[in-house]
Amino acid sequence: EDKVVQSPLSLVVHEGDTVTLNCSYEVTNFRSLLWYKQEKKAPTFLFMLTSSGIEKKSGRLSSILDKKELFSILNITATQTGDSAIYLCAVTGGADGLTFGKGTHLIIQP
Amino acid sequence: DSGVTQTPKHLITATGQRVTLRCSPRSGDLSVYWYQQSLDQGLQFLIQYYNGEERAKGNILERFSAQQFPDLHSELNLSSLELGDSALYFCASNLNHETGSSYNEQFFGPGTRLTVL
């Protein structure tokens, strides 16, 4: 059974801090790992990673995948209150549906 | 706005009842996915339809069923509802074609919040 574990479950930091969110996975026939941001509505897509060692970057957010150690990290630098959300990691493997982790609840305090 | 629409937004019903949730995918997307999100289980994949046919099944209960119509909209039917079925139900869509650029990225609708009393 495919499995995704995210850590930490919850994180509270001050505005301006840098945070690192972790995602480890076990999946048969791995194809890709995706990061989503969920505020009070639907998850919105951040990154899709398929190759090890290649950093994907979008503004203050970046992510990298390690297919040997089966994990990914999501970094957010110079955090802002608008970054407060649940960050979800998901993988695609044997089935077409996404297998999600339980998410990291990030709270940015002003 | 992802382009995926879901109705209704909220639904409150009693145990034992049956409800239908509706989803319209993004224009051009052939695949529709249904997910259930509850506080303790997180986001769980239920079922996928591709161009009208069932493609993959996840953790979907026998009391639940879905279908995708010729116009590609999809409905998720939940019957004999129990308190534990209270959750957010998301629909997502993508092109899901081997050579398509959005092969794996899925676009989520706003969700339907189901409360079973």
mmCIF file of C-alpha atoms in Angstrom:
data_model
loop_
_atom_site.group_PDB
_atom_site.id
_atom_site.type_symbol
_atom_site.label_atom_id
_atom_site.label_comp_id
_atom_site.label_asym_id
_atom_site.label_seq_id
_atom_site.Cartn_x
_atom_site.Cartn_y
_atom_site.Cartn_z
ATOM 1 C CA GLU A 1 0.000 0.000 0.000
ATOM 2 C CA ASP A 2 1.349 3.432 -0.976
ATOM 3 C CA LYS A 3 2.260 5.607 1.986
ATOM 4 C CA VAL A 4 3.178 9.268 2.435
ATOM 5 C CA VAL A 5 4.370 10.700 5.747
ATOM 6 C CA GLN A 6 4.774 14.413 6.302
ATOM 7 C CA SER A 7 6.558 16.159 9.123
ATOM 8 C CA PRO A 8 6.170 18.160 11.146
ATOM 9 C CA LEU A 9 2.399 17.922 11.545
ATOM 10 C CA SER A 10 2.255 21.514 12.690
ATOM 11 C CA LEU A 11 4.705 24.416 12.687
ATOM 12 C CA VAL A 12 4.441 27.938 14.077
ATOM 13 C CA VAL A 13 7.084 30.509 13.120
ATOM 14 C CA HIS A 14 7.476 34.269 12.941
ATOM 15 C CA GLU A 15 7.186 36.254 9.766
ATOM 16 C CA GLY A 16 10.534 36.367 7.973
ATOM 17 C CA ASP A 17 11.689 32.957 9.163
ATOM 18 C CA THR A 18 12.627 30.153 6.766
ATOM 19 C CA VAL A 19 10.822 26.834 7.064
ATOM 20 C CA THR A 20 11.510 23.356 5.729
ATOM 21 C CA LEU A 21 8.698 20.852 5.342
ATOM 22 C CA ASN A 22 9.442 17.169 4.921
ATOM 23 C CA CYS A 23 7.739 14.415 2.977
ATOM 24 C CA SER A 24 8.795 10.775 2.869
ATOM 25 C CA TYR A 25 7.088 8.122 0.810
ATOM 26 C CA GLU A 26 6.802 4.452 -0.015
ATOM 27 C CA VAL A 27 5.122 3.746 -3.312
ATOM 28 C CA THR A 28 5.184 1.050 -5.955
ATOM 29 C CA ASN A 29 6.086 2.256 -9.439
ATOM 30 C CA PHE A 30 6.794 5.828 -8.376
ATOM 31 C CA ARG A 31 6.031 8.371 -11.076
ATOM 32 C CA SER A 32 5.934 11.781 -9.419
ATOM 33 C CA LEU A 33 5.675 13.708 -6.174
ATOM 34 C CA LEU A 34 3.474 16.769 -5.926
ATOM 35 C CA TRP A 35 3.161 19.590 -3.412
ATOM 36 C CA TYR A 36 -0.118 21.393 -2.846
ATOM 37 C CA LYS A 37 -1.095 24.358 -0.661
ATOM 38 C CA GLN A 38 -4.482 24.236 0.985
ATOM 39 C CA GLU A 39 -5.994 27.271 2.649
ATOM 40 C CA LYS A 40 -9.703 27.362 3.434
ATOM 41 C CA LYS A 41 -10.627 25.845 0.130
ATOM 42 C CA ALA A 42 -9.344 23.454 -2.491
ATOM 43 C CA PRO A 43 -5.690 22.404 -2.696
ATOM 44 C CA THR A 44 -3.749 24.492 -5.175
ATOM 45 C CA PHE A 45 -0.827 23.051 -7.073
ATOM 46 C CA LEU A 46 2.710 24.163 -6.203
ATOM 47 C CA PHE A 47 5.236 21.757 -7.705
ATOM 48 C CA MET A 48 5.569 18.425 -9.439
ATOM 49 C CA LEU A 49 8.866 16.578 -9.068
ATOM 50 C CA THR A 50 9.901 13.567 -11.065
ATOM 51 C CA SER A 51 13.722 13.632 -11.085
ATOM 52 C CA SER A 52 16.152 13.506 -8.196
ATOM 53 C CA GLY A 53 18.335 16.458 -7.359
ATOM 54 C CA ILE A 54 16.665 19.024 -9.592
ATOM 55 C CA GLU A 55 15.320 21.956 -7.591
ATOM 56 C CA LYS A 56 12.021 23.460 -8.595
ATOM 57 C CA LYS A 57 11.633 27.103 -7.609
ATOM 58 C CA SER A 58 8.768 29.574 -7.569
ATOM 59 C CA GLY A 59 9.453 32.858 -5.831
ATOM 60 C CA ARG A 60 10.206 32.166 -2.188
ATOM 61 C CA LEU A 61 9.212 28.513 -2.487
ATOM 62 C CA SER A 62 11.485 25.721 -3.639
ATOM 63 C CA SER A 63 11.401 21.950 -3.558
ATOM 64 C CA ILE A 64 13.701 19.058 -4.268
ATOM 65 C CA LEU A 65 13.284 15.302 -4.542
ATOM 66 C CA ASP A 66 15.615 12.500 -3.454
ATOM 67 C CA LYS A 67 14.476 9.273 -5.127
ATOM 68 C CA LYS A 68 17.201 7.224 -3.483
ATOM 69 C CA GLU A 69 16.202 8.172 0.057
ATOM 70 C CA LEU A 70 12.504 8.490 -0.900
ATOM 71 C CA PHE A 71 11.832 11.979 0.383
ATOM 72 C CA SER A 72 11.218 15.527 -0.665
ATOM 73 C CA ILE A 73 11.510 18.878 1.080
ATOM 74 C CA LEU A 74 9.621 22.091 0.539
ATOM 75 C CA ASN A 75 11.427 25.277 1.586
ATOM 76 C CA ILE A 76 9.797 28.627 2.139
ATOM 77 C CA THR A 77 12.115 31.584 2.745
ATOM 78 C CA ALA A 78 11.217 34.994 4.184
ATOM 79 C CA THR A 79 7.816 33.668 5.251
ATOM 80 C CA GLN A 80 4.759 35.927 5.187
ATOM 81 C CA THR A 81 1.409 35.603 6.961
ATOM 82 C CA GLY A 82 -0.132 34.672 3.607
ATOM 83 C CA ASP A 83 1.960 31.507 3.622
ATOM 84 C CA SER A 84 -0.137 30.181 6.506
ATOM 85 C CA ALA A 85 -1.853 27.068 5.179
ATOM 86 C CA ILE A 86 -1.783 23.298 5.159
ATOM 87 C CA TYR A 87 0.915 22.010 2.829
ATOM 88 C CA LEU A 88 0.128 18.651 1.292
ATOM 89 C CA CYS A 89 2.518 16.208 -0.281
ATOM 90 C CA ALA A 90 1.201 13.538 -2.665
ATOM 91 C CA VAL A 91 2.684 10.823 -4.831
ATOM 92 C CA THR A 92 1.527 9.005 -7.930
ATOM 93 C CA GLY A 93 2.383 5.376 -8.274
ATOM 94 C CA GLY A 94 0.511 2.248 -9.242
ATOM 95 C CA ALA A 95 -2.923 3.863 -9.350
ATOM 96 C CA ASP A 96 -3.857 7.092 -11.054
ATOM 97 C CA GLY A 97 -5.183 8.685 -7.928
ATOM 98 C CA LEU A 98 -2.918 10.733 -5.723
ATOM 99 C CA THR A 99 -1.840 9.327 -2.356
ATOM 100 C CA PHE A 100 -1.682 12.224 0.057
ATOM 101 C CA GLY A 101 0.112 12.708 3.343
ATOM 102 C CA LYS A 102 -1.820 14.223 6.228
ATOM 103 C CA GLY A 103 -0.230 17.589 5.654
ATOM 104 C CA THR A 104 1.838 20.102 7.594
ATOM 105 C CA HIS A 105 -0.174 22.881 9.191
ATOM 106 C CA LEU A 106 2.003 26.002 8.916
ATOM 107 C CA ILE A 107 1.157 29.114 10.905
ATOM 108 C CA ILE A 108 3.097 32.319 10.319
ATOM 109 C CA GLN A 109 2.794 34.820 13.152
ATOM 110 C CA PRO A 110 3.310 38.542 12.441
ATOM 111 C CA ASP B 1 -10.212 29.488 -9.716
ATOM 112 C CA SER B 2 -9.175 26.074 -11.058
ATOM 113 C CA GLY B 3 -11.998 25.791 -13.590
ATOM 114 C CA VAL B 4 -13.444 22.751 -11.793
ATOM 115 C CA THR B 5 -16.918 23.325 -10.363
ATOM 116 C CA GLN B 6 -18.740 21.372 -7.689
ATOM 117 C CA THR B 7 -22.274 21.536 -6.389
ATOM 118 C CA PRO B 8 -23.658 21.841 -3.843
ATOM 119 C CA LYS B 9 -21.248 23.778 -1.652
ATOM 120 C CA HIS B 10 -22.719 22.489 1.603
ATOM 121 C CA LEU B 11 -25.040 19.595 2.290
ATOM 122 C CA ILE B 12 -26.609 18.615 5.592
ATOM 123 C CA THR B 13 -28.578 15.406 5.820
ATOM 124 C CA ALA B 14 -29.564 12.663 8.219
ATOM 125 C CA THR B 15 -28.144 9.192 8.715
ATOM 126 C CA GLY B 16 -29.528 6.590 6.356
ATOM 127 C CA GLN B 17 -30.155 9.076 3.562
ATOM 128 C CA ARG B 18 -28.687 9.243 0.073
ATOM 129 C CA VAL B 19 -27.034 12.246 -1.590
ATOM 130 C CA THR B 20 -25.545 13.078 -4.970
ATOM 131 C CA LEU B 21 -22.553 15.339 -5.415
ATOM 132 C CA ARG B 22 -21.877 16.850 -8.800
ATOM 133 C CA CYS B 23 -18.644 17.865 -10.508
ATOM 134 C CA SER B 24 -17.858 19.564 -13.810
ATOM 135 C CA PRO B 25 -14.225 19.215 -14.878
ATOM 136 C CA ARG B 26 -12.095 21.867 -16.556
ATOM 137 C CA SER B 27 -12.835 22.326 -20.217
ATOM 138 C CA GLY B 28 -10.899 19.703 -22.167
ATOM 139 C CA ASP B 29 -10.091 17.474 -19.188
ATOM 140 C CA LEU B 30 -11.092 13.854 -19.644
ATOM 141 C CA SER B 31 -10.338 12.503 -16.179
ATOM 142 C CA VAL B 32 -12.273 13.156 -13.021
ATOM 143 C CA TYR B 33 -11.068 12.080 -9.587
ATOM 144 C CA TRP B 34 -13.041 12.031 -6.339
ATOM 145 C CA TYR B 35 -11.424 12.519 -2.937
ATOM 146 C CA GLN B 36 -12.717 12.509 0.620
ATOM 147 C CA GLN B 37 -11.068 14.725 3.211
ATOM 148 C CA SER B 38 -11.787 14.180 6.881
ATOM 149 C CA LEU B 39 -9.925 15.502 9.898
ATOM 150 C CA ASP B 40 -8.499 12.166 10.966
ATOM 151 C CA GLN B 41 -7.822 10.555 7.579
ATOM 152 C CA GLY B 42 -6.625 13.477 5.491
ATOM 153 C CA LEU B 43 -7.249 13.431 1.750
ATOM 154 C CA GLN B 44 -8.203 9.970 0.509
ATOM 155 C CA PHE B 45 -8.550 8.986 -3.134
ATOM 156 C CA LEU B 46 -11.917 7.392 -3.854
ATOM 157 C CA ILE B 47 -12.297 6.766 -7.573
ATOM 158 C CA GLN B 48 -11.263 7.971 -11.029
ATOM 159 C CA TYR B 49 -13.185 8.130 -14.294
ATOM 160 C CA TYR B 50 -11.601 8.674 -17.661
ATOM 161 C CA ASN B 51 -13.733 9.627 -20.645
ATOM 162 C CA GLY B 52 -16.818 7.990 -19.186
ATOM 163 C CA GLU B 53 -15.253 4.794 -17.889
ATOM 164 C CA GLU B 54 -14.043 3.822 -14.447
ATOM 165 C CA ARG B 55 -10.242 3.886 -14.462
ATOM 166 C CA ALA B 56 -9.045 3.370 -10.909
ATOM 167 C CA LYS B 57 -10.491 2.702 -7.485
ATOM 168 C CA GLY B 58 -9.127 3.775 -4.148
ATOM 169 C CA ASN B 59 -10.652 3.603 -0.686
ATOM 170 C CA ILE B 60 -14.246 3.804 -1.833
ATOM 171 C CA LEU B 61 -16.955 2.145 0.240
ATOM 172 C CA GLU B 62 -19.517 -0.137 -1.382
ATOM 173 C CA ARG B 63 -22.213 2.334 -0.299
ATOM 174 C CA PHE B 64 -20.611 4.907 -2.590
ATOM 175 C CA SER B 65 -20.721 4.915 -6.361
ATOM 176 C CA ALA B 66 -19.853 7.317 -9.127
ATOM 177 C CA GLN B 67 -20.325 7.792 -12.822
ATOM 178 C CA GLN B 68 -19.111 10.080 -15.569
ATOM 179 C CA PHE B 69 -21.554 11.196 -18.237
ATOM 180 C CA PRO B 70 -20.998 11.796 -21.970
ATOM 181 C CA ASP B 71 -20.548 15.518 -21.332
ATOM 182 C CA LEU B 72 -17.770 14.500 -18.892
ATOM 183 C CA HIS B 73 -19.413 15.794 -15.749
ATOM 184 C CA SER B 74 -19.389 13.331 -12.894
ATOM 185 C CA GLU B 75 -21.615 12.459 -9.974
ATOM 186 C CA LEU B 76 -20.689 10.803 -6.704
ATOM 187 C CA ASN B 77 -23.566 8.995 -5.019
ATOM 188 C CA LEU B 78 -23.385 8.320 -1.296
ATOM 189 C CA SER B 79 -26.064 6.095 0.207
ATOM 190 C CA SER B 80 -27.041 4.758 3.643
ATOM 191 C CA LEU B 81 -25.136 7.674 5.082
ATOM 192 C CA GLU B 82 -23.408 7.332 8.428
ATOM 193 C CA LEU B 83 -22.065 9.962 10.807
ATOM 194 C CA GLY B 84 -18.541 9.049 9.756
ATOM 195 C CA ASP B 85 -19.256 10.043 6.166
ATOM 196 C CA SER B 86 -19.234 13.695 7.202
ATOM 197 C CA ALA B 87 -16.306 15.196 5.317
ATOM 198 C CA LEU B 88 -15.218 17.476 2.513
ATOM 199 C CA TYR B 89 -15.566 15.806 -0.871
ATOM 200 C CA PHE B 90 -13.302 17.126 -3.579
ATOM 201 C CA CYS B 91 -13.413 16.536 -7.271
ATOM 202 C CA ALA B 92 -10.292 17.044 -9.369
ATOM 203 C CA SER B 93 -9.671 16.835 -13.079
ATOM 204 C CA ASN B 94 -6.843 16.620 -15.563
ATOM 205 C CA LEU B 95 -6.195 15.634 -19.139
ATOM 206 C CA ASN B 96 -4.612 12.347 -18.040
ATOM 207 C CA HIS B 97 -3.158 11.491 -21.386
ATOM 208 C CA GLU B 98 0.243 9.807 -21.581
ATOM 209 C CA THR B 99 1.619 12.591 -23.740
ATOM 210 C CA GLY B 100 -0.321 15.437 -22.120
ATOM 211 C CA SER B 101 1.551 18.077 -20.187
ATOM 212 C CA SER B 102 -0.849 17.850 -17.261
ATOM 213 C CA TYR B 103 -0.559 14.086 -16.982
ATOM 214 C CA ASN B 104 -0.201 14.059 -13.218
ATOM 215 C CA GLU B 105 -1.106 17.522 -12.019
ATOM 216 C CA GLN B 106 -4.715 17.554 -10.896
ATOM 217 C CA PHE B 107 -6.876 20.652 -10.574
ATOM 218 C CA PHE B 108 -9.197 20.641 -7.599
ATOM 219 C CA GLY B 109 -12.708 21.992 -7.323
ATOM 220 C CA PRO B 110 -13.864 23.978 -4.262
ATOM 221 C CA GLY B 111 -15.323 20.893 -2.588
ATOM 222 C CA THR B 112 -18.686 19.923 -1.147
ATOM 223 C CA ARG B 113 -18.957 19.878 2.623
ATOM 224 C CA LEU B 114 -21.223 17.035 3.713
ATOM 225 C CA THR B 115 -22.568 16.942 7.248
ATOM 226 C CA VAL B 116 -24.485 13.854 8.350
ATOM 227 C CA LEU B 117 -26.565 14.367 11.502
#
